[in-house]
Tab-separated table of C-alpha atoms in Angstrom:
chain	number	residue	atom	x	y	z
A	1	UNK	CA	-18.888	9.583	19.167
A	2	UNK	CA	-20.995	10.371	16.074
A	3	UNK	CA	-19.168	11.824	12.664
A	4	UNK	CA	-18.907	15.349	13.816
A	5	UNK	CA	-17.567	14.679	17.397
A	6	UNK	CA	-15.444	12.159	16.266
A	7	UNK	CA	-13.653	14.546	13.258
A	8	UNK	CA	-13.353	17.023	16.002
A	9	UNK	CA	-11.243	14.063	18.212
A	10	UNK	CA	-9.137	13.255	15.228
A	11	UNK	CA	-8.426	17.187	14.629
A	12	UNK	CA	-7.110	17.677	18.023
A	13	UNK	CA	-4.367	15.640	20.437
A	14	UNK	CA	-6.712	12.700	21.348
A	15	UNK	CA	-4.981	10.532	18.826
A	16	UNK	CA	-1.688	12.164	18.391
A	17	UNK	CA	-0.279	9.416	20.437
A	18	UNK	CA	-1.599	5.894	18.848
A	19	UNK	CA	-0.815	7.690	15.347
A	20	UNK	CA	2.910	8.499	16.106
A	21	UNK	CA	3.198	4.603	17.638
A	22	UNK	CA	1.458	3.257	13.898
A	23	UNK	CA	2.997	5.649	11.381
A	24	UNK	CA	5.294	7.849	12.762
A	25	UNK	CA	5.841	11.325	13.856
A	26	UNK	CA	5.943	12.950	10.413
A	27	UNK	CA	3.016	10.920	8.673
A	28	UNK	CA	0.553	12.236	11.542
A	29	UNK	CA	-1.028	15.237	9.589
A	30	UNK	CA	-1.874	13.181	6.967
A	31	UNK	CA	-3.062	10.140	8.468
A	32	UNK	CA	-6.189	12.529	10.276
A	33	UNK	CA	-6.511	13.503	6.664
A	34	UNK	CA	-7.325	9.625	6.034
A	35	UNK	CA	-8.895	8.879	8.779
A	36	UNK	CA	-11.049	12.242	8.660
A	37	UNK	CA	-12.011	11.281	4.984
A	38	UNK	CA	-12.671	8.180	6.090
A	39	UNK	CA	-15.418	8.994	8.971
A	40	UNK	CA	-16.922	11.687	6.204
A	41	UNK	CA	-17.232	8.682	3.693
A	42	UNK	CA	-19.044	6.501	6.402
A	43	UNK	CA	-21.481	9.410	7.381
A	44	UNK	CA	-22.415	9.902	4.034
A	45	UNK	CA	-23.314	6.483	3.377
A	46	UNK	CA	-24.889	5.177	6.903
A	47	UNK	CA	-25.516	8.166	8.532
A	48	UNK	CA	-23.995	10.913	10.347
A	49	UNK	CA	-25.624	10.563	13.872
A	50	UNK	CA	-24.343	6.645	13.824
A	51	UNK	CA	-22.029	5.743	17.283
A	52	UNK	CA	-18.571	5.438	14.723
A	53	UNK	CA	-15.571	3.498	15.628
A	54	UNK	CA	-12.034	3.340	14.097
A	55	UNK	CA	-9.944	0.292	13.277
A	56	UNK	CA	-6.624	-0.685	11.832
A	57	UNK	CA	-5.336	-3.985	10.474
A	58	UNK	CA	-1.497	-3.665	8.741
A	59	UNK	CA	-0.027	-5.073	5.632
A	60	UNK	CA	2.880	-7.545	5.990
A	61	UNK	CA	6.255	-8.105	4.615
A	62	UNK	CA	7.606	-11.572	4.415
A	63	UNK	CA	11.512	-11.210	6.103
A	64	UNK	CA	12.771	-14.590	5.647
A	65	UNK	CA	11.677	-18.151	5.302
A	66	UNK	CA	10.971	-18.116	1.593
A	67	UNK	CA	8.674	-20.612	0.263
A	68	UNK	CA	8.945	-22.736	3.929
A	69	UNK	CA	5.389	-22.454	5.189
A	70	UNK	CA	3.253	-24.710	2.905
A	71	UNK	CA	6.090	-27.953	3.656
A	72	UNK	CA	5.694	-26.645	7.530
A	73	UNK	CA	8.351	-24.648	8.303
A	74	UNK	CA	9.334	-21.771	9.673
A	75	UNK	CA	8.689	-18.196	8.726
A	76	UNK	CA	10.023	-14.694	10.143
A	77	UNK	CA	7.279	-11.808	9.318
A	78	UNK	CA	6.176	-8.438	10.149
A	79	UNK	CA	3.504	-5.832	9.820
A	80	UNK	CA	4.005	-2.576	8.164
A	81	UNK	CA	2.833	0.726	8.695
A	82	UNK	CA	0.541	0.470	5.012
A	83	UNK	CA	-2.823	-0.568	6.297
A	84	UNK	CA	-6.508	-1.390	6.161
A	85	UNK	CA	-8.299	1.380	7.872
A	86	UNK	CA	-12.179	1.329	8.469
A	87	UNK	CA	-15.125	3.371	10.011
A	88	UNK	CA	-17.486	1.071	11.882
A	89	UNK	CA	-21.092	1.530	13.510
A	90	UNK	CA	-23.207	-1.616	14.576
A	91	UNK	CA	-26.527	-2.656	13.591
A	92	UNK	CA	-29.494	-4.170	15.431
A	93	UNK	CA	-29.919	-6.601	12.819
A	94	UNK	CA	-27.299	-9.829	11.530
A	95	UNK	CA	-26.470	-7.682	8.231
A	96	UNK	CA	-23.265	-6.701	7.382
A	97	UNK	CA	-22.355	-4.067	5.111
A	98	UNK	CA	-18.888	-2.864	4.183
A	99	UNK	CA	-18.402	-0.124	1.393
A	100	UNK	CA	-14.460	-0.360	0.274
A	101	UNK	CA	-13.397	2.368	-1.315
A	102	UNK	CA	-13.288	1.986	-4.796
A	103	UNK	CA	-15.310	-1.019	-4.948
A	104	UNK	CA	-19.176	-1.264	-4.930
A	105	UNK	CA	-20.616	-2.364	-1.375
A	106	UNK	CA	-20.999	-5.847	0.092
A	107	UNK	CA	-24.245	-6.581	1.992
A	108	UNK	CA	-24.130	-10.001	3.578
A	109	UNK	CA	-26.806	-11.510	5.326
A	110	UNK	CA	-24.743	-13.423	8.806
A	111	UNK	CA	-27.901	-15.116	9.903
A	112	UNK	CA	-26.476	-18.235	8.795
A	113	UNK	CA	-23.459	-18.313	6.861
A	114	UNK	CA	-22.496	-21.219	4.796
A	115	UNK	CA	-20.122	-21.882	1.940
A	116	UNK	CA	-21.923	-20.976	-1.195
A	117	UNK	CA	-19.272	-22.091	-4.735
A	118	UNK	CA	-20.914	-19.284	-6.742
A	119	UNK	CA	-19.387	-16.681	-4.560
A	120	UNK	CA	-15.905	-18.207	-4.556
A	121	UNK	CA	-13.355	-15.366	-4.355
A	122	UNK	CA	-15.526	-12.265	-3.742
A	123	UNK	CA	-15.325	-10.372	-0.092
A	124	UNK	CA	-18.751	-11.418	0.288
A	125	UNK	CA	-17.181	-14.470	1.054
A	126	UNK	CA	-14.761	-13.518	3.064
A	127	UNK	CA	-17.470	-11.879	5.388
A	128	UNK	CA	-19.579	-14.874	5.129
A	129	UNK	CA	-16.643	-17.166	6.011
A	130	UNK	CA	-15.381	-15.200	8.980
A	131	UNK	CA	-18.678	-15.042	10.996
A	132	UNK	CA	-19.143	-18.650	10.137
A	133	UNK	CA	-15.590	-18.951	12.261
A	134	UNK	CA	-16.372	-16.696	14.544
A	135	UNK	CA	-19.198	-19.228	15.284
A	136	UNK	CA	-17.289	-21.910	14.742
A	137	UNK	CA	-14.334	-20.893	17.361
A	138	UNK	CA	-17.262	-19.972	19.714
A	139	UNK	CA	-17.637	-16.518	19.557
A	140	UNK	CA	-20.132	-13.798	19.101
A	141	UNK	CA	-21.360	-11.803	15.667
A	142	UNK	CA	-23.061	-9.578	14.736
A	143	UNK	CA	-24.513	-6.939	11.750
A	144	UNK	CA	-21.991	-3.583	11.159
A	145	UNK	CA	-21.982	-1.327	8.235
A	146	UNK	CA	-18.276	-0.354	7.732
A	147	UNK	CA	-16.288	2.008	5.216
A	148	UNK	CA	-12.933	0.919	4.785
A	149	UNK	CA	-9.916	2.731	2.926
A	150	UNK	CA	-6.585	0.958	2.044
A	151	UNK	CA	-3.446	2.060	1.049
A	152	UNK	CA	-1.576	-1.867	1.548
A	153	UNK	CA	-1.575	-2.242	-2.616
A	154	UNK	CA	-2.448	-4.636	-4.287
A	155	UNK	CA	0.164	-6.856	-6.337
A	156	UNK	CA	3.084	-5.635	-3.803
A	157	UNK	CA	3.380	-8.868	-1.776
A	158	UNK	CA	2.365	-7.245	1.086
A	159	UNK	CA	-1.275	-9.167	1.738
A	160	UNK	CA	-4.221	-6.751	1.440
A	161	UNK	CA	-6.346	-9.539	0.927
A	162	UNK	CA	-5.165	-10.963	4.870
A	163	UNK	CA	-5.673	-7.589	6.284
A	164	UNK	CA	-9.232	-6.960	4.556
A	165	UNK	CA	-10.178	-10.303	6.199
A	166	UNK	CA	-8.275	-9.711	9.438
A	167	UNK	CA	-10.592	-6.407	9.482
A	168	UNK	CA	-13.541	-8.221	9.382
A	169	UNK	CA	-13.100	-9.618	12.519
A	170	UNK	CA	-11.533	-7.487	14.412
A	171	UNK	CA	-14.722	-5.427	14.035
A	172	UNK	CA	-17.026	-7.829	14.842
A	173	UNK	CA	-14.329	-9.126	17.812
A	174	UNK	CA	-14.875	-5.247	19.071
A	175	UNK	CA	-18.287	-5.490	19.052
A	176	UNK	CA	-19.887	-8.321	20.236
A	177	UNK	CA	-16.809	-9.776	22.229
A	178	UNK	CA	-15.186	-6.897	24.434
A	179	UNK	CA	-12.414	-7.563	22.260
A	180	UNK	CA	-11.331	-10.736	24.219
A	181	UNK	CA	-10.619	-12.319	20.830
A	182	UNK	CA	-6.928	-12.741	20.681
A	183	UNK	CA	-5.475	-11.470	16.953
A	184	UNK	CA	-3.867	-14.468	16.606
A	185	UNK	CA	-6.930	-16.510	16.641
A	186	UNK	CA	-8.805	-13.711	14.710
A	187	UNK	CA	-6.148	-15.195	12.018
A	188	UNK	CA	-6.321	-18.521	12.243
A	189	UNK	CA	-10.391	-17.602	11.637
A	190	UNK	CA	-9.321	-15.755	8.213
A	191	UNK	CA	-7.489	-18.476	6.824
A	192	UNK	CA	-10.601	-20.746	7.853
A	193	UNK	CA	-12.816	-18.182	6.186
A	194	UNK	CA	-10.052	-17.945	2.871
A	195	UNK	CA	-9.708	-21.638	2.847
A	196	UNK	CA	-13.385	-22.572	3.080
A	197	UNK	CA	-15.646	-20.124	1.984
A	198	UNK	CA	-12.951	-17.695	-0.749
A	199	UNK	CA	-11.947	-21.142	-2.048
A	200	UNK	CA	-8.280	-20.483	-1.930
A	201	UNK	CA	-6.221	-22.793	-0.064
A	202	UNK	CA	-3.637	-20.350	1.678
A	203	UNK	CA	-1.452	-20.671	4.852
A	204	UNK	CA	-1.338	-18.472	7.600
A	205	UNK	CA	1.213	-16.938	7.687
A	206	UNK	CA	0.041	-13.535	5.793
A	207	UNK	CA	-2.659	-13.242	8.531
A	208	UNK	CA	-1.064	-13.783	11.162
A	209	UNK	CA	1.463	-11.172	9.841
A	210	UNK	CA	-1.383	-8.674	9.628
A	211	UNK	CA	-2.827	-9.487	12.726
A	212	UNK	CA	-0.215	-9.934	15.491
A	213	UNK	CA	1.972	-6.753	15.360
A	214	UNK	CA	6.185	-5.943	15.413
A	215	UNK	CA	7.844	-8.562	13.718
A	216	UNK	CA	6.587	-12.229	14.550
A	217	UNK	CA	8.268	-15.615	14.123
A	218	UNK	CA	5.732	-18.426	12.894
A	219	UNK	CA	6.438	-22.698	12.848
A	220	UNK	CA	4.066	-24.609	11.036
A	221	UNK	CA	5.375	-27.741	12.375
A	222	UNK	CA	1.624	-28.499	12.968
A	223	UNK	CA	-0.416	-26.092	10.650
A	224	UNK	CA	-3.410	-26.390	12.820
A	225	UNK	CA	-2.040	-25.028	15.546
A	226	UNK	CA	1.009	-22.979	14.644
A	227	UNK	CA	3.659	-21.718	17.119
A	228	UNK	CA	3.299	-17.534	16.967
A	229	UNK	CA	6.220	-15.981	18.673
A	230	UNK	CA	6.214	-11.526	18.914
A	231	UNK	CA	9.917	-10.822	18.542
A	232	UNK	CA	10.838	-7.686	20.805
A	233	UNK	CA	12.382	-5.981	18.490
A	234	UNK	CA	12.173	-2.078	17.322
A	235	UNK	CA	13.813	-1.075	13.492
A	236	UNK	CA	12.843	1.969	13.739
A	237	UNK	CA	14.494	2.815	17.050
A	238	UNK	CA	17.472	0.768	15.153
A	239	UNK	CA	17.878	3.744	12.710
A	240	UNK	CA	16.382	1.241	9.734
A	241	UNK	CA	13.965	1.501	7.511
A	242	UNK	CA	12.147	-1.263	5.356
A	243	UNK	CA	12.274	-0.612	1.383
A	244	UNK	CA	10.151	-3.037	-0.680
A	245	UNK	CA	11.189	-2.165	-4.454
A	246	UNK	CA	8.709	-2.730	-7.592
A	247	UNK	CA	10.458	-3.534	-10.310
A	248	UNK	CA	6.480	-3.949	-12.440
A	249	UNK	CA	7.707	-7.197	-13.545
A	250	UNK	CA	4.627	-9.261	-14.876
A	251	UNK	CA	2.415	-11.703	-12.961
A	252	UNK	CA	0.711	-13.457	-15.949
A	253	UNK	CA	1.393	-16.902	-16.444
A	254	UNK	CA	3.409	-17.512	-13.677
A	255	UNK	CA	1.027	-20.156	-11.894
A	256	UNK	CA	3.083	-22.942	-13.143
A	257	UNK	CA	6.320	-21.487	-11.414
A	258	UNK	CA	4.882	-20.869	-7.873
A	259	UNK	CA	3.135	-24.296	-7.910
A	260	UNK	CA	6.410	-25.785	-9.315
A	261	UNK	CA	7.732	-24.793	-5.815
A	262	UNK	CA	5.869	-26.944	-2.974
A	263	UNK	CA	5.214	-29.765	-5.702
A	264	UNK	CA	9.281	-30.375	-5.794
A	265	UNK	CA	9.460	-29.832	-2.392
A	266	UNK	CA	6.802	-32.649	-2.110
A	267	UNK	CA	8.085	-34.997	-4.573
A	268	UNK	CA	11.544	-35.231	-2.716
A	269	UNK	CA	9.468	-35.782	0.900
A	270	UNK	CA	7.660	-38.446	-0.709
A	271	UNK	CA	10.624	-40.123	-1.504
A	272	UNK	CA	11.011	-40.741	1.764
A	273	UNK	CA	7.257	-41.667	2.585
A	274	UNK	CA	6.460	-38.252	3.697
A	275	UNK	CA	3.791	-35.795	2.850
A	276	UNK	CA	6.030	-32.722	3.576
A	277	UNK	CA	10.083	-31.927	3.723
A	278	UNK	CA	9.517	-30.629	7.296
A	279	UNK	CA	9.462	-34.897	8.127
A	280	UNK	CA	13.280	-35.273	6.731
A	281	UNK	CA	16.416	-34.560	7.701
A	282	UNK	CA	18.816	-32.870	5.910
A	283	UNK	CA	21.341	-35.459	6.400
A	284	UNK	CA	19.154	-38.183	4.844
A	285	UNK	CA	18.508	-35.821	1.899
A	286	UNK	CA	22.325	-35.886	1.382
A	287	UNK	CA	23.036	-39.562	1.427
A	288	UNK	CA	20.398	-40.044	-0.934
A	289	UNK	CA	21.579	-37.741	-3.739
A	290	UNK	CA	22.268	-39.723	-6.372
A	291	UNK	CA	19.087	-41.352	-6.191
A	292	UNK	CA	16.981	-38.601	-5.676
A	293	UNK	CA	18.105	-36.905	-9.068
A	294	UNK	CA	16.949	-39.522	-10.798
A	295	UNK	CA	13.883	-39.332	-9.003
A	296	UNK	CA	12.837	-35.642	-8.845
A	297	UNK	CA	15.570	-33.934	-11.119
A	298	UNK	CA	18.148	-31.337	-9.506
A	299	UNK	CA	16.450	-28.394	-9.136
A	300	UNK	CA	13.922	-30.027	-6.656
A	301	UNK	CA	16.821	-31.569	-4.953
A	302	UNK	CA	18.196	-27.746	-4.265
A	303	UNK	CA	15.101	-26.728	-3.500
A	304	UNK	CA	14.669	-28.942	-0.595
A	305	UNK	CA	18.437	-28.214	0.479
A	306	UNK	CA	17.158	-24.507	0.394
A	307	UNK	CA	13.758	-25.569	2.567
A	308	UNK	CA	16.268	-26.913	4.988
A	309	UNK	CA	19.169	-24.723	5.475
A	310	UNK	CA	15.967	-21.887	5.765
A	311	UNK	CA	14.367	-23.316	8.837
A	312	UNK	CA	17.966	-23.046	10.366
A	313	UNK	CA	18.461	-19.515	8.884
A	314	UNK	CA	14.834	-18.394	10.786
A	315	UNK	CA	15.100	-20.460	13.923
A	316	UNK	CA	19.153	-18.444	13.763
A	317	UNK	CA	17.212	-14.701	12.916
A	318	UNK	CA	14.550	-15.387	15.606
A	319	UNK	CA	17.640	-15.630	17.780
A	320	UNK	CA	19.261	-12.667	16.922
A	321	UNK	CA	16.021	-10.156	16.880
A	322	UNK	CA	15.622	-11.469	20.274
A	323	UNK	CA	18.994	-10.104	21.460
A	324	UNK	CA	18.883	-6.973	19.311
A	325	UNK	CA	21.365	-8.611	17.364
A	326	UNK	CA	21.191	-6.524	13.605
A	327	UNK	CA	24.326	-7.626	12.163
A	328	UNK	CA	23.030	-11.341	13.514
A	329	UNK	CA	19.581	-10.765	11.996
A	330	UNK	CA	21.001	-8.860	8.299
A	331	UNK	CA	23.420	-11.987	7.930
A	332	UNK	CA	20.427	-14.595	7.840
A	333	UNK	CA	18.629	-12.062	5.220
A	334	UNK	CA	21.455	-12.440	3.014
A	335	UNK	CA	21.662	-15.754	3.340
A	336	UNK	CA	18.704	-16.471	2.546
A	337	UNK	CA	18.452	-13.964	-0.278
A	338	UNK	CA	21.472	-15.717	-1.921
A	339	UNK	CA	19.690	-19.040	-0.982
A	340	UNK	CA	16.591	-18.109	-2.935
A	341	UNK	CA	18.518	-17.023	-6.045
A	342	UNK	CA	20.374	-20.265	-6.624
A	343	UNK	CA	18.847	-22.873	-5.022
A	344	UNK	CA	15.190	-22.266	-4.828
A	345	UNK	CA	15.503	-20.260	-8.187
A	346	UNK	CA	12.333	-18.354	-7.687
A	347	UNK	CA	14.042	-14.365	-8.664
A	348	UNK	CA	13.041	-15.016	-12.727
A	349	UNK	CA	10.946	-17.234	-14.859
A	350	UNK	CA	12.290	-19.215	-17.226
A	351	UNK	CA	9.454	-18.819	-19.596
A	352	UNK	CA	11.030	-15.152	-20.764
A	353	UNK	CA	14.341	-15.027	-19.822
A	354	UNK	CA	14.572	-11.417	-21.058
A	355	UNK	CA	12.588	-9.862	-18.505
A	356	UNK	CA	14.732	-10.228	-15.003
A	357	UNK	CA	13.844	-7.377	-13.191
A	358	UNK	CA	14.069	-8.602	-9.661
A	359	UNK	CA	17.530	-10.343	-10.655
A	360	UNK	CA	18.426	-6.255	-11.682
A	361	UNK	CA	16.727	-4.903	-8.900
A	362	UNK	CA	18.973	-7.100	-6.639
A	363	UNK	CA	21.941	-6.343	-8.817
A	364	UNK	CA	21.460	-2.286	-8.219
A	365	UNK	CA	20.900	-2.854	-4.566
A	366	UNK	CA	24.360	-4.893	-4.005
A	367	UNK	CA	25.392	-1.613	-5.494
A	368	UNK	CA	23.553	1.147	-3.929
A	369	UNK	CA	24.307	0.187	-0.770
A	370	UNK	CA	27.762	-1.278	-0.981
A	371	UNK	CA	30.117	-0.395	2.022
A	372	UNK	CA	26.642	0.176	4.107
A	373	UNK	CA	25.819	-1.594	6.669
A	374	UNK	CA	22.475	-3.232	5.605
A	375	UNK	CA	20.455	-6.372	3.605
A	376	UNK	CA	18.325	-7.113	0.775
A	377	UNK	CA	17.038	-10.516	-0.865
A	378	UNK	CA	13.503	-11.446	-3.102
A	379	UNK	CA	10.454	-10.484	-1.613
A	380	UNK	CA	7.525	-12.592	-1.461
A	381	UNK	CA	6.922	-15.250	-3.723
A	382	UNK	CA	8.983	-14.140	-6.318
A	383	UNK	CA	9.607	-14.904	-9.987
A	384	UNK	CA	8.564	-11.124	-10.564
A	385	UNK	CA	7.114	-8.017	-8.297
A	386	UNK	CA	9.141	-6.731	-5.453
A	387	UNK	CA	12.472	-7.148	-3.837
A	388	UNK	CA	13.240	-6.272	-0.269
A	389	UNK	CA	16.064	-3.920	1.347
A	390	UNK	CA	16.737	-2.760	5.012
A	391	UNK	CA	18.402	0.900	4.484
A	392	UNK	CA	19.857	2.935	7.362
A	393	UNK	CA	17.472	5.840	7.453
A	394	UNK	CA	20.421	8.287	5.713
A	395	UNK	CA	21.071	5.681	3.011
A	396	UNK	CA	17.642	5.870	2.139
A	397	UNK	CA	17.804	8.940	-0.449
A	398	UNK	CA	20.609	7.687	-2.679
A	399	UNK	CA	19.291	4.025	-2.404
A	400	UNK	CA	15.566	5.070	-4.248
A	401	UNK	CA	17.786	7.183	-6.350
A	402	UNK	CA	19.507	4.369	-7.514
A	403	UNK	CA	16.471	1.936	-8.096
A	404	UNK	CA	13.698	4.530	-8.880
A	405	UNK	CA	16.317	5.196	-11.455
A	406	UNK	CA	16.003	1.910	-13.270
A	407	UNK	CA	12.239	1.090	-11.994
A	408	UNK	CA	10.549	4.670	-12.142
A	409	UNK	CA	9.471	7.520	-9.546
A	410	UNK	CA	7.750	5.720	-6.795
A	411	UNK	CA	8.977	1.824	-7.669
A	412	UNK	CA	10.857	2.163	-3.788
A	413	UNK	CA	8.773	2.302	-0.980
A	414	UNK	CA	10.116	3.040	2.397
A	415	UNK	CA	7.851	1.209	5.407
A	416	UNK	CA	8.388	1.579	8.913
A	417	UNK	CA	7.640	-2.004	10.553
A	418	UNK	CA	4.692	-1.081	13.456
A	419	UNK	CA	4.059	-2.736	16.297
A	420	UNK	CA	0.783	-3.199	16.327
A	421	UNK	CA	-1.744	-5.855	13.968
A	422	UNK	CA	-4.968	-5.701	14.142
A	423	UNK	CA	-5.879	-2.599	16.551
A	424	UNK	CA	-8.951	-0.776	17.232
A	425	UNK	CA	-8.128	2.893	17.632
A	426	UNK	CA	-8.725	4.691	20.574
């Protein structure tokens, strides 16, 4: 369909049903808004007579296995109903040219992408790098022009920067491979193109996240090939909502703390001869206590004890969002949350003590919601930025009453986790 046909699609019914699965019921009138704008935005750049398609890729939310994935562990995730969204039309040429909004436009030449240092962390690179694994993986590109709109923010913890590169190739995956690329490969291919060609050596699991759909266990026993498991299992049809809370704590100077993390981890493997804490036991860790707080100091120590007890507390959750089990599920998120605060100590810096505001943001949800039946912990990587909370649907109101209070009009966000990735709409 060109601009005007398509617009007239999205005004009427022929949509009604994929929107309602993505975003719900009540958010349908103004996702055609969106996607409307969207389609305008591409015809006014590329041309309205152009064949235009519609894709999706979600944000993701981290649910538990905090700070497991780069010792290979395990990692519960899901995708949210915040996404990427992007008009597409292919070219007859290997160009590709994407026009974010709010950002000036990308033109990439795909005839034969290789790593080039001076355009470490741009998109450009992103694009480059995901043809070249497209290529690489043995599939099919191609030249697009593309508008995209996103509303996953940036900052939150909730991966804009997987889904822009998860978009990427599920457009060229739609058009020059029927689509027969499975999402989970298209994100092993993003963290190829992130690793390689961005320059940023990332895991996987915020791609996957974005790509696969629902809520989706990960093990990184072996990192090349993960094991990706869809978990069966519907929030929203379990009353729940998911509330990520920004407390607008600030990111500066807080390299030191997230790189403290894995390096502890590390230095207590290598005690042991290994690279990574996913190659000891617990039980060794234990009878080697003394010695290993001379070695590595006590808070590495507990935050190996928290990289193990974790893996149990995912493999446990994975369990219990298999059976529907909520109360199952909520007790590993508290665990986990608690886990996080003391032992892996990631909820505040110690560089400025004063500022806590995930450590109050935590405090006000033990409140808001105590005698409810729901769960809350640190979100992301932590040390500032965004705590979670799962909120029965009627708790919701006095819940962002009680944070927005402390944080500001808008600091709670309530997402719906959707069960589909990567999708191209139709």
């Amino acid at each position: 369909m060109n601009a005007k046909q398509l617009i007239a699609a999205i005004n009427g019914d022929k949509y009604e049903a994929i929107f309602t699965e993505l975003y719900g019921k009540e958010n349908i009138s103004a996702q055609k808004a969106r996607y409307i704008n969207t389609v305008k935005e591409f015809a006014a750049l590329f041309g309205e007579e152009r064949e235009i398609s519609l894709f999706s890729v979600a944000g993701r939310s981290e649910i538990s296995g905090n700070h497991t994935d780069h010792n290979y562990g395990k990692v519960l995730a899901a995708s949210i109903d915040l996404d990427i969204i992007a008009a597409a039309s292919p070219r007859e040429d290997m160009r590709i040219n994407i026009k974010s909004e709010g950002f000036p436009i990308d033109e990439v030449d795909i005839t034969d992408p290789t790593v080039d240092e001076a355009l470490y962390y741009t998109s450009k690179s992103i694009i480059s790098g995901m043809c070249s694994g497209f290529l690489k993986y043995g599939h099919k590109v191609g030249g697009y022009d593309a508008y995209t709109t996103s509303n996953v923010f940036k900052g939150s913890g909730l991966s804009s920067s997987a889904a822009f590169e998860d978009m990427v190739g599920l457009i060229l995956n739609g058009f020059y491979n029927d689509g027969e690329v499975d999402n989970a490969e298209i994100a092993k291919i993003a963290q190829y193109s992130e690793n390689v060609f961005f320059g940023k050596p990332s895991g996987l699991m915020d791609q996957t996240a974005c790509a696969v759909g629902g809520f989706v266990a990960i093990d990184f026993k072996n990192p090349k090939e993960p094991i990706i498991e869809k978990l069966p299992f519907d929030l929203t049809a379990a009353g729940y909502s998911l509330c990520i809370v920004n407390t607008g704590g600030n990111h500066a100077d807080l390299n030191e703390d997230y790189a403290s993390v894995p390096a502890e981890m590390k230095k207590i493997a290598s005690y042991f001869g290994k690279q990574v804490l996913r190659e000891v036991k617990l039980s060794e860790i234990l009878k080697n206590i003394k010695a290993l707080r001379e070695f590595a100091g006590d808070r590495a120590l507990m935050r190996a004890i928290h990289y193990k007890n974790e893996n149990e507390r995912v493999t446990a959750q994975t369990a219990a969002l298999k059976k529907g089990d909520i109360d199952g599920f909520f007790e590993g998120v508290m665990a986990s949350g608690n886990s996080s605060f003391k032992y892996l100590q990631n909820v505040y810096t110690t560089k400025n003590i004063t500022e806590q505001g995930l450590s109050l943001a935590l405090c006000l949800a033990e409140i808001a919601l105590d005698g409810k039946k729901a769960a809350y912990r640190v979100h992301g990587g932590g040390f500032a930025g965004t705590i979670q909370a799962f909120v029965r649907n009627e708790d919701i109101p006095h819940f962002r009453e009680v944070l927005d209070g402390a944080f500001g009009e808008g600091a709670t966000t309530v997402l719906k986790v959707r069960p589909y990735g990567a999708i191209r709409i139709e």
